[in-house]
PDB file of C-alpha atoms and ligand atoms in Angstrom:
ATOM      1  CA  UNK E 429      -1.477   8.174 -12.657  1.00  0.00           C
ATOM      2  CA  UNK E 430       1.374   7.227 -10.354  1.00  0.00           C
ATOM      3  CA  UNK E 431       0.885   7.567  -6.612  1.00  0.00           C
ATOM      4  CA  UNK E 432       3.845   7.625  -4.270  1.00  0.00           C
ATOM      5  CA  UNK E 433       3.201   6.426  -0.757  1.00  0.00           C
ATOM      6  CA  UNK E 434       5.962   6.844   1.827  1.00  0.00           C
ATOM      7  CA  UNK E 435       5.514   4.386   4.691  1.00  0.00           C
ATOM      8  CA  UNK E 436       5.440   6.071   8.078  1.00  0.00           C
ATOM      9  CA  UNK E 437       7.131   3.044   9.621  1.00  0.00           C
ATOM     10  CA  UNK E 438      10.482   4.458   8.490  1.00  0.00           C
ATOM     11  CA  UNK E 439       9.834   7.961   9.864  1.00  0.00           C
ATOM     12  CA  UNK E 440      11.392   9.548  12.935  1.00  0.00           C
ATOM     13  CA  UNK E 441       8.748   8.836  15.582  1.00  0.00           C
ATOM     14  CA  UNK E 442      10.102  11.545  17.848  1.00  0.00           C
ATOM     15  CA  UNK E 443       9.212  14.182  15.238  1.00  0.00           C
ATOM     16  CA  UNK E 444       6.489  12.841  12.979  1.00  0.00           C
ATOM     17  CA  UNK E 445       5.044  16.220  12.073  1.00  0.00           C
ATOM     18  CA  UNK E 446       8.331  17.470  10.587  1.00  0.00           C
ATOM     19  CA  UNK E 447       9.043  14.193   8.822  1.00  0.00           C
ATOM     20  CA  UNK E 448       5.559  14.020   7.255  1.00  0.00           C
ATOM     21  CA  UNK E 449       5.822  17.636   6.071  1.00  0.00           C
ATOM     22  CA  UNK E 450       9.172  16.774   4.495  1.00  0.00           C
ATOM     23  CA  UNK E 451       7.799  13.910   2.367  1.00  0.00           C
ATOM     24  CA  UNK E 452       4.705  15.914   1.478  1.00  0.00           C
ATOM     25  CA  UNK E 453       6.903  18.760   0.223  1.00  0.00           C
ATOM     26  CA  UNK E 454       8.968  16.214  -1.719  1.00  0.00           C
ATOM     27  CA  UNK E 455       5.909  15.372  -3.836  1.00  0.00           C
ATOM     28  CA  UNK E 456       4.383  12.277  -2.227  1.00  0.00           C
ATOM     29  CA  UNK E 457       0.621  11.831  -2.640  1.00  0.00           C
ATOM     30  CA  UNK E 458      -0.165   9.201  -0.025  1.00  0.00           C
ATOM     31  CA  UNK E 459       0.950   8.415   3.482  1.00  0.00           C
ATOM     32  CA  UNK E 460       1.142   4.647   3.896  1.00  0.00           C
ATOM     33  CA  UNK E 461       0.266   3.613   7.439  1.00  0.00           C
ATOM     34  CA  UNK E 462       1.362   0.119   8.489  1.00  0.00           C
ATOM     35  CA  UNK E 463      -0.748  -1.196  11.327  1.00  0.00           C
ATOM     36  CA  UNK E 464       0.701  -4.370  12.883  1.00  0.00           C
ATOM     37  CA  UNK E 465      -0.839  -6.337  15.727  1.00  0.00           C
ATOM     38  CA  UNK E 466       1.951  -8.722  16.772  1.00  0.00           C
ATOM     39  CA  UNK E 467      -0.372 -11.603  15.815  1.00  0.00           C
ATOM     40  CA  UNK E 468      -0.902 -11.614  12.060  1.00  0.00           C
ATOM     41  CA  UNK E 469       2.692 -10.392  11.758  1.00  0.00           C
ATOM     42  CA  UNK E 470       5.526 -10.745  14.294  1.00  0.00           C
ATOM     43  CA  UNK E 471       5.783  -7.025  14.998  1.00  0.00           C
ATOM     44  CA  UNK E 472       3.722  -4.277  16.643  1.00  0.00           C
ATOM     45  CA  UNK E 473       3.585  -0.781  15.165  1.00  0.00           C
ATOM     46  CA  UNK E 474       0.838   1.724  15.979  1.00  0.00           C
ATOM     47  CA  UNK E 475      -2.932   2.048  15.959  1.00  0.00           C
ATOM     48  CA  UNK E 476      -5.831   4.427  15.409  1.00  0.00           C
ATOM     49  CA  UNK E 477      -4.709   6.835  18.152  1.00  0.00           C
ATOM     50  CA  UNK E 478      -1.529   7.777  16.342  1.00  0.00           C
ATOM     51  CA  UNK E 479      -3.337   8.032  13.000  1.00  0.00           C
ATOM     52  CA  UNK E 480      -5.891  10.442  14.423  1.00  0.00           C
ATOM     53  CA  UNK E 481      -3.102  12.632  15.899  1.00  0.00           C
ATOM     54  CA  UNK E 482      -1.221  12.971  12.632  1.00  0.00           C
ATOM     55  CA  UNK E 483      -4.465  13.496  10.674  1.00  0.00           C
ATOM     56  CA  UNK E 484      -4.451  17.065  11.933  1.00  0.00           C
ATOM     57  CA  UNK E 485      -1.039  17.856  10.496  1.00  0.00           C
ATOM     58  CA  UNK E 486      -1.323  16.784   6.852  1.00  0.00           C
ATOM     59  CA  UNK E 487      -3.652  16.587   3.867  1.00  0.00           C
ATOM     60  CA  UNK E 488      -1.974  13.502   2.399  1.00  0.00           C
ATOM     61  CA  UNK E 489      -4.243  10.594   1.503  1.00  0.00           C
ATOM     62  CA  UNK E 490      -4.153   8.096   4.388  1.00  0.00           C
ATOM     63  CA  UNK E 491      -3.477   4.652   2.951  1.00  0.00           C
ATOM     64  CA  UNK E 492      -4.014   2.327   5.915  1.00  0.00           C
ATOM     65  CA  UNK E 493      -2.453  -1.126   5.553  1.00  0.00           C
ATOM     66  CA  UNK E 494      -3.936  -3.403   8.204  1.00  0.00           C
ATOM     67  CA  UNK E 495      -1.619  -6.285   9.040  1.00  0.00           C
ATOM     68  CA  UNK E 496      -3.961  -7.473  11.744  1.00  0.00           C
ATOM     69  CA  UNK E 497      -5.921 -10.649  12.404  1.00  0.00           C
ATOM     70  CA  UNK E 498      -9.333  -9.056  12.857  1.00  0.00           C
ATOM     71  CA  UNK E 499      -9.643  -6.085  10.475  1.00  0.00           C
ATOM     72  CA  UNK E 500     -13.406  -5.815  10.738  1.00  0.00           C
ATOM     73  CA  UNK E 501     -13.321  -5.423  14.513  1.00  0.00           C
ATOM     74  CA  UNK E 502     -11.161  -2.299  14.203  1.00  0.00           C
ATOM     75  CA  UNK E 503     -12.421  -0.859  10.900  1.00  0.00           C
ATOM     76  CA  UNK E 504     -14.642   1.787  12.518  1.00  0.00           C
ATOM     77  CA  UNK E 505     -11.853   3.093  14.728  1.00  0.00           C
ATOM     78  CA  UNK E 506      -9.537   3.545  11.725  1.00  0.00           C
ATOM     79  CA  UNK E 507     -12.260   5.266   9.710  1.00  0.00           C
ATOM     80  CA  UNK E 508     -12.893   7.610  12.619  1.00  0.00           C
ATOM     81  CA  UNK E 509      -9.163   8.276  12.897  1.00  0.00           C
ATOM     82  CA  UNK E 510      -9.095   9.553   9.309  1.00  0.00           C
ATOM     83  CA  UNK E 511      -8.254   6.617   7.020  1.00  0.00           C
ATOM     84  CA  UNK E 512      -8.989   7.250   3.321  1.00  0.00           C
ATOM     85  CA  UNK E 513      -8.721   3.575   2.346  1.00  0.00           C
ATOM     86  CA  UNK E 514      -8.547   0.403   4.439  1.00  0.00           C
ATOM     87  CA  UNK E 515      -6.547  -2.508   3.095  1.00  0.00           C
ATOM     88  CA  UNK E 516      -6.670  -5.859   4.863  1.00  0.00           C
ATOM     89  CA  UNK E 517      -4.822  -9.105   4.220  1.00  0.00           C
ATOM     90  CA  UNK E 518      -6.448 -11.917   2.274  1.00  0.00           C
ATOM     91  CA  UNK E 519      -4.536 -14.381   4.495  1.00  0.00           C
ATOM     92  CA  UNK E 520      -5.794 -12.833   7.742  1.00  0.00           C
ATOM     93  CA  UNK E 521      -9.490 -13.650   7.472  1.00  0.00           C
ATOM     94  CA  UNK E 522     -11.704 -16.680   6.789  1.00  0.00           C
ATOM     95  CA  UNK E 523     -14.048 -14.966   4.367  1.00  0.00           C
ATOM     96  CA  UNK E 524     -12.277 -12.089   2.597  1.00  0.00           C
ATOM     97  CA  UNK E 525     -15.284 -11.389   0.346  1.00  0.00           C
ATOM     98  CA  UNK E 526     -17.538 -10.822   3.375  1.00  0.00           C
ATOM     99  CA  UNK E 527     -14.918  -8.623   5.050  1.00  0.00           C
ATOM    100  CA  UNK E 528     -14.470  -6.569   1.878  1.00  0.00           C
ATOM    101  CA  UNK E 529     -18.217  -6.087   1.533  1.00  0.00           C
ATOM    102  CA  UNK E 530     -18.603  -5.127   5.194  1.00  0.00           C
ATOM    103  CA  UNK E 531     -15.829  -2.522   4.884  1.00  0.00           C
ATOM    104  CA  UNK E 532     -17.281  -1.089   1.670  1.00  0.00           C
ATOM    105  CA  UNK E 533     -20.669  -0.788   3.352  1.00  0.00           C
ATOM    106  CA  UNK E 534     -19.011   1.674   5.703  1.00  0.00           C
ATOM    107  CA  UNK E 535     -18.513   3.889   2.651  1.00  0.00           C
ATOM    108  CA  UNK E 536     -14.758   3.760   2.609  1.00  0.00           C
ATOM    109  CA  UNK E 537     -12.678   2.297  -0.234  1.00  0.00           C
ATOM    110  CA  UNK E 538     -11.287  -1.157   0.483  1.00  0.00           C
ATOM    111  CA  UNK E 539      -8.060  -2.787  -0.673  1.00  0.00           C
ATOM    112  CA  UNK E 540      -6.947  -6.406  -0.461  1.00  0.00           C
ATOM    113  CA  UNK E 541      -3.328  -7.313   0.230  1.00  0.00           C
ATOM    114  CA  UNK E 542      -1.517 -10.524  -0.605  1.00  0.00           C
ATOM    115  CA  UNK E 543       1.713 -11.722   0.983  1.00  0.00           C
ATOM    116  CA  UNK E 544       4.537 -13.151  -1.170  1.00  0.00           C
ATOM    117  CA  UNK E 545       3.391 -16.800  -0.901  1.00  0.00           C
ATOM    118  CA  UNK E 546      -0.208 -16.107  -1.934  1.00  0.00           C
ATOM    119  CA  UNK E 547      -0.774 -16.603  -5.678  1.00  0.00           C
ATOM    120  CA  UNK E 548      -2.096 -13.825  -7.894  1.00  0.00           C
ATOM    121  CA  UNK E 549      -5.306 -15.672  -8.754  1.00  0.00           C
ATOM    122  CA  UNK E 550      -6.405 -15.537  -5.098  1.00  0.00           C
ATOM    123  CA  UNK E 551      -7.472 -11.937  -5.694  1.00  0.00           C
ATOM    124  CA  UNK E 552      -9.174 -12.410  -9.075  1.00  0.00           C
ATOM    125  CA  UNK E 553     -12.640 -12.837  -7.480  1.00  0.00           C
ATOM    126  CA  UNK E 554     -12.236  -9.380  -5.928  1.00  0.00           C
ATOM    127  CA  UNK E 555     -11.437  -7.605  -9.172  1.00  0.00           C
ATOM    128  CA  UNK E 556     -14.424  -6.089 -10.924  1.00  0.00           C
ATOM    129  CA  UNK E 557     -16.826  -3.171 -10.811  1.00  0.00           C
ATOM    130  CA  UNK E 558     -17.955  -2.481  -7.246  1.00  0.00           C
ATOM    131  CA  UNK E 559     -15.384  -4.862  -5.767  1.00  0.00           C
ATOM    132  CA  UNK E 560     -11.877  -4.076  -4.410  1.00  0.00           C
ATOM    133  CA  UNK E 561     -10.673  -0.502  -4.933  1.00  0.00           C
ATOM    134  CA  UNK E 562      -7.049  -1.595  -4.828  1.00  0.00           C
ATOM    135  CA  UNK E 563      -4.910  -4.708  -4.779  1.00  0.00           C
ATOM    136  CA  UNK E 564      -1.753  -4.525  -2.683  1.00  0.00           C
ATOM    137  CA  UNK E 565       0.943  -6.973  -3.738  1.00  0.00           C
ATOM    138  CA  UNK E 566       3.521  -7.349  -0.968  1.00  0.00           C
ATOM    139  CA  UNK E 567       7.055  -7.448  -2.337  1.00  0.00           C
ATOM    140  CA  UNK E 568       8.502  -8.536   1.030  1.00  0.00           C
ATOM    141  CA  UNK E 569       7.127 -10.678   3.868  1.00  0.00           C
ATOM    142  CA  UNK E 570       4.911  -8.324   5.882  1.00  0.00           C
ATOM    143  CA  UNK E 571       6.116  -7.288   9.320  1.00  0.00           C
ATOM    144  CA  UNK E 572       9.221  -5.164   8.933  1.00  0.00           C
ATOM    145  CA  UNK E 573      10.515  -2.238   6.928  1.00  0.00           C
ATOM    146  CA  UNK E 574      13.980  -2.188   5.404  1.00  0.00           C
ATOM    147  CA  UNK E 575      13.887  -5.594   3.639  1.00  0.00           C
ATOM    148  CA  UNK E 576      14.868  -6.276   0.004  1.00  0.00           C
ATOM    149  CA  UNK E 577      12.263  -6.571  -2.724  1.00  0.00           C
ATOM    150  CA  UNK E 578      11.493 -10.156  -3.833  1.00  0.00           C
ATOM    151  CA  UNK E 579      11.543  -9.867  -7.674  1.00  0.00           C
ATOM    152  CA  UNK E 580       9.212 -12.867  -8.221  1.00  0.00           C
ATOM    153  CA  UNK E 581       6.398 -10.903  -6.586  1.00  0.00           C
ATOM    154  CA  UNK E 582       6.391  -8.583  -9.595  1.00  0.00           C
ATOM    155  CA  UNK E 583       5.256 -11.508 -11.782  1.00  0.00           C
ATOM    156  CA  UNK E 584       2.038 -11.453  -9.755  1.00  0.00           C
ATOM    157  CA  UNK E 585       1.644  -7.734 -10.406  1.00  0.00           C
ATOM    158  CA  UNK E 586       1.904  -8.467 -14.118  1.00  0.00           C
ATOM    159  CA  UNK E 587      -0.740 -11.205 -13.922  1.00  0.00           C
ATOM    160  CA  UNK E 588      -3.135  -9.038 -11.913  1.00  0.00           C
ATOM    161  CA  UNK E 589      -2.669  -6.055 -14.249  1.00  0.00           C
ATOM    162  CA  UNK E 590      -3.339  -8.285 -17.241  1.00  0.00           C
ATOM    163  CA  UNK E 591      -6.441  -9.764 -15.587  1.00  0.00           C
ATOM    164  CA  UNK E 592      -7.822  -6.284 -14.836  1.00  0.00           C
ATOM    165  CA  UNK E 593      -7.058  -4.994 -18.327  1.00  0.00           C
ATOM    166  CA  UNK E 594      -8.859  -7.946 -19.896  1.00  0.00           C
ATOM    167  CA  UNK E 595     -11.946  -6.687 -18.098  1.00  0.00           C
ATOM    168  CA  UNK E 596     -11.327  -3.119 -19.161  1.00  0.00           C
ATOM    169  CA  UNK E 597     -10.647  -2.064 -15.583  1.00  0.00           C
ATOM    170  CA  UNK E 598      -8.261   0.665 -14.540  1.00  0.00           C
ATOM    171  CA  UNK E 599      -7.362  -1.101 -11.287  1.00  0.00           C
ATOM    172  CA  UNK E 600      -5.109   0.431  -8.665  1.00  0.00           C
ATOM    173  CA  UNK E 601      -2.241  -1.941  -7.938  1.00  0.00           C
ATOM    174  CA  UNK E 602       0.059  -1.094  -5.065  1.00  0.00           C
ATOM    175  CA  UNK E 603       3.438  -2.663  -4.368  1.00  0.00           C
ATOM    176  CA  UNK E 604       4.949  -2.569  -0.907  1.00  0.00           C
ATOM    177  CA  UNK E 605       8.340  -3.574   0.448  1.00  0.00           C
ATOM    178  CA  UNK E 606      11.915  -2.820  -0.564  1.00  0.00           C
ATOM    179  CA  UNK E 607      10.960  -0.276  -3.225  1.00  0.00           C
ATOM    180  CA  UNK E 608      13.417   2.493  -4.083  1.00  0.00           C
ATOM    181  CA  UNK E 609      14.298   4.938  -6.845  1.00  0.00           C
ATOM    182  CA  UNK E 610      16.202   2.267  -8.767  1.00  0.00           C
ATOM    183  CA  UNK E 611      13.756  -0.638  -8.773  1.00  0.00           C
ATOM    184  CA  UNK E 612      10.628   1.540  -9.136  1.00  0.00           C
ATOM    185  CA  UNK E 613      10.891   1.177 -12.927  1.00  0.00           C
ATOM    186  CA  UNK E 614      10.521  -2.627 -12.677  1.00  0.00           C
ATOM    187  CA  UNK E 615       7.447  -2.260 -10.474  1.00  0.00           C
ATOM    188  CA  UNK E 616       5.889   0.214 -12.897  1.00  0.00           C
ATOM    189  CA  UNK E 617       6.775  -1.912 -15.883  1.00  0.00           C
ATOM    190  CA  UNK E 618       5.031  -4.876 -14.232  1.00  0.00           C
ATOM    191  CA  UNK E 619       1.876  -2.781 -13.866  1.00  0.00           C
ATOM    192  CA  UNK E 620       1.966  -1.155 -10.439  1.00  0.00           C
ATOM    193  CA  UNK E 621       0.679   2.430 -10.147  1.00  0.00           C
ATOM    194  CA  UNK E 622       1.032   2.951  -6.396  1.00  0.00           C
ATOM    195  CA  UNK E 623       4.515   2.640  -4.940  1.00  0.00           C
ATOM    196  CA  UNK E 624       5.047   2.316  -1.193  1.00  0.00           C
ATOM    197  CA  UNK E 625       8.514   3.265  -0.030  1.00  0.00           C
ATOM    198  CA  UNK E 626       9.496   3.507   3.612  1.00  0.00           C
ATOM    199  CA  UNK E 627      13.270   3.522   3.981  1.00  0.00           C
ATOM    200  CA  UNK E 628      13.933   4.893   0.488  1.00  0.00           C
ATOM    201  CA  UNK E 629      11.936   8.081   1.113  1.00  0.00           C
ATOM    202  CA  UNK E 630      11.965   8.713   4.860  1.00  0.00           C
ATOM    203  CA  UNK E 631      15.565   7.751   5.478  1.00  0.00           C
ATOM    204  CA  UNK E 632      17.177   9.862   2.762  1.00  0.00           C
ATOM    205  CA  UNK E 633      18.281  13.463   3.071  1.00  0.00           C
ATOM    206  CA  UNK E 634      16.829  14.128  -0.391  1.00  0.00           C
ATOM    207  CA  UNK E 635      13.360  12.593  -0.653  1.00  0.00           C
ATOM    208  CA  UNK E 636      12.526  14.839  -3.604  1.00  0.00           C
ATOM    209  CA  UNK E 637      15.239  13.161  -5.693  1.00  0.00           C
ATOM    210  CA  UNK E 638      13.763   9.703  -5.032  1.00  0.00           C
ATOM    211  CA  UNK E 639      10.219  10.888  -5.767  1.00  0.00           C
ATOM    212  CA  UNK E 640      11.418  12.426  -9.038  1.00  0.00           C
ATOM    213  CA  UNK E 641      13.264   9.246  -9.989  1.00  0.00           C
ATOM    214  CA  UNK E 642      10.007   7.318  -9.516  1.00  0.00           C
ATOM    215  CA  UNK E 643       7.998   9.832 -11.536  1.00  0.00           C
ATOM    216  CA  UNK E 644      10.573   9.711 -14.353  1.00  0.00           C
ATOM    217  CA  UNK E 645      10.296   5.916 -14.406  1.00  0.00           C
ATOM    218  CA  UNK E 646       6.533   6.260 -14.849  1.00  0.00           C
ATOM    219  CA  UNK E 647       6.915   8.724 -17.713  1.00  0.00           C
ATOM    220  CA  UNK E 648       9.438   6.570 -19.539  1.00  0.00           C
ATOM    221  CA  UNK E 649       7.932   3.114 -19.182  1.00  0.00           C
ATOM    222  CA  UNK E 650       4.449   2.348 -20.387  1.00  0.00           C
ATOM    223  CA  UNK E 651       2.880  -0.832 -18.982  1.00  0.00           C
ATOM    224  CA  UNK E 652       4.391  -3.931 -20.570  1.00  0.00           C
ATOM    225  CA  UNK E 653       1.601  -6.376 -19.879  1.00  0.00           C
TER     226      UNK E 653
HETATM  227  C1  LIG K1823       6.099  -4.131   5.655  1.00  0.00           C
HETATM  228  C2  LIG K1823       5.284  -2.891   5.409  1.00  0.00           C
HETATM  229  C3  LIG K1823       5.883  -1.934   4.448  1.00  0.00           C
HETATM  230  C4  LIG K1823       7.198  -1.370   4.882  1.00  0.00           C
HETATM  231  C5  LIG K1823       7.902  -0.771   3.701  1.00  0.00           C
HETATM  232  O1  LIG K1823       5.351  -5.035   6.386  1.00  0.00           O
HETATM  233  O2  LIG K1823       4.007  -3.237   4.909  1.00  0.00           O
HETATM  234  O3  LIG K1823       4.969  -0.885   4.165  1.00  0.00           O
HETATM  235  O4  LIG K1823       7.077  -0.399   5.870  1.00  0.00           O
HETATM  236  O5  LIG K1823       9.147  -0.331   4.113  1.00  0.00           O
HETATM  237  P1  LIG K1823      10.427  -0.387   3.157  1.00  0.00           P
HETATM  238  O6  LIG K1823      10.128   0.484   1.992  1.00  0.00           O
HETATM  239  O7  LIG K1823      11.515   0.129   4.032  1.00  0.00           O
HETATM  240  O8  LIG K1823      10.600  -1.823   2.738  1.00  0.00           O
HETATM  241 ZN1  LIG K1824       2.650  -1.602   4.136  1.00  0.00          ZN
END
């Protein structure tokens, strides 16, 4: 199944409730929440307080992308705020396996994200039964919305999809950064089944058209792995 995850970073922060309702009505399944600490990435976004406020206004699945240096320290506050999955960066921590296990022990699904310079095989140890619930392959350098997709990052999606399939696993692979209605087909073809799109969905007058374009791409292109 294809999941479409608009990134709140591109929403109108003066009227989040209306903007979230708009993307929900357009057919999105997830709300992608980019948490940035100004340390792991050179930008600051929002934290658990904002997430818990918007939790009351939508039933969308809260896909929390932690671009922070100490994910474990804040995990409980994001769970309490209403996160449905916590994804942390492989590059942010010394022992990603221990962090993943500690998050999973809190009975919340855990994803692992890799930035463009991190090779695909870095996440292979986390792929298997009882391990990561999702792999997030960044298609831009983390930190800012509105950048252009780096096509080489899709090669990593292909490798990770192939690795998971060899083990008979139906792994969730998310791509994030510069994704729009036009390039969604390439992401899907590479093996992604969760598409994050900030600017392309929040900043258009017709989010439903973009969502439909993405869903069409999924119908038409089986995985070429
Ligand atoms: C970048 C974030 C992305 C970003 C996507 O660090 O992780 O989720 O908001 O925004 P667009 O789709 O505008 O590139
Ligand atoms: Zn993100």
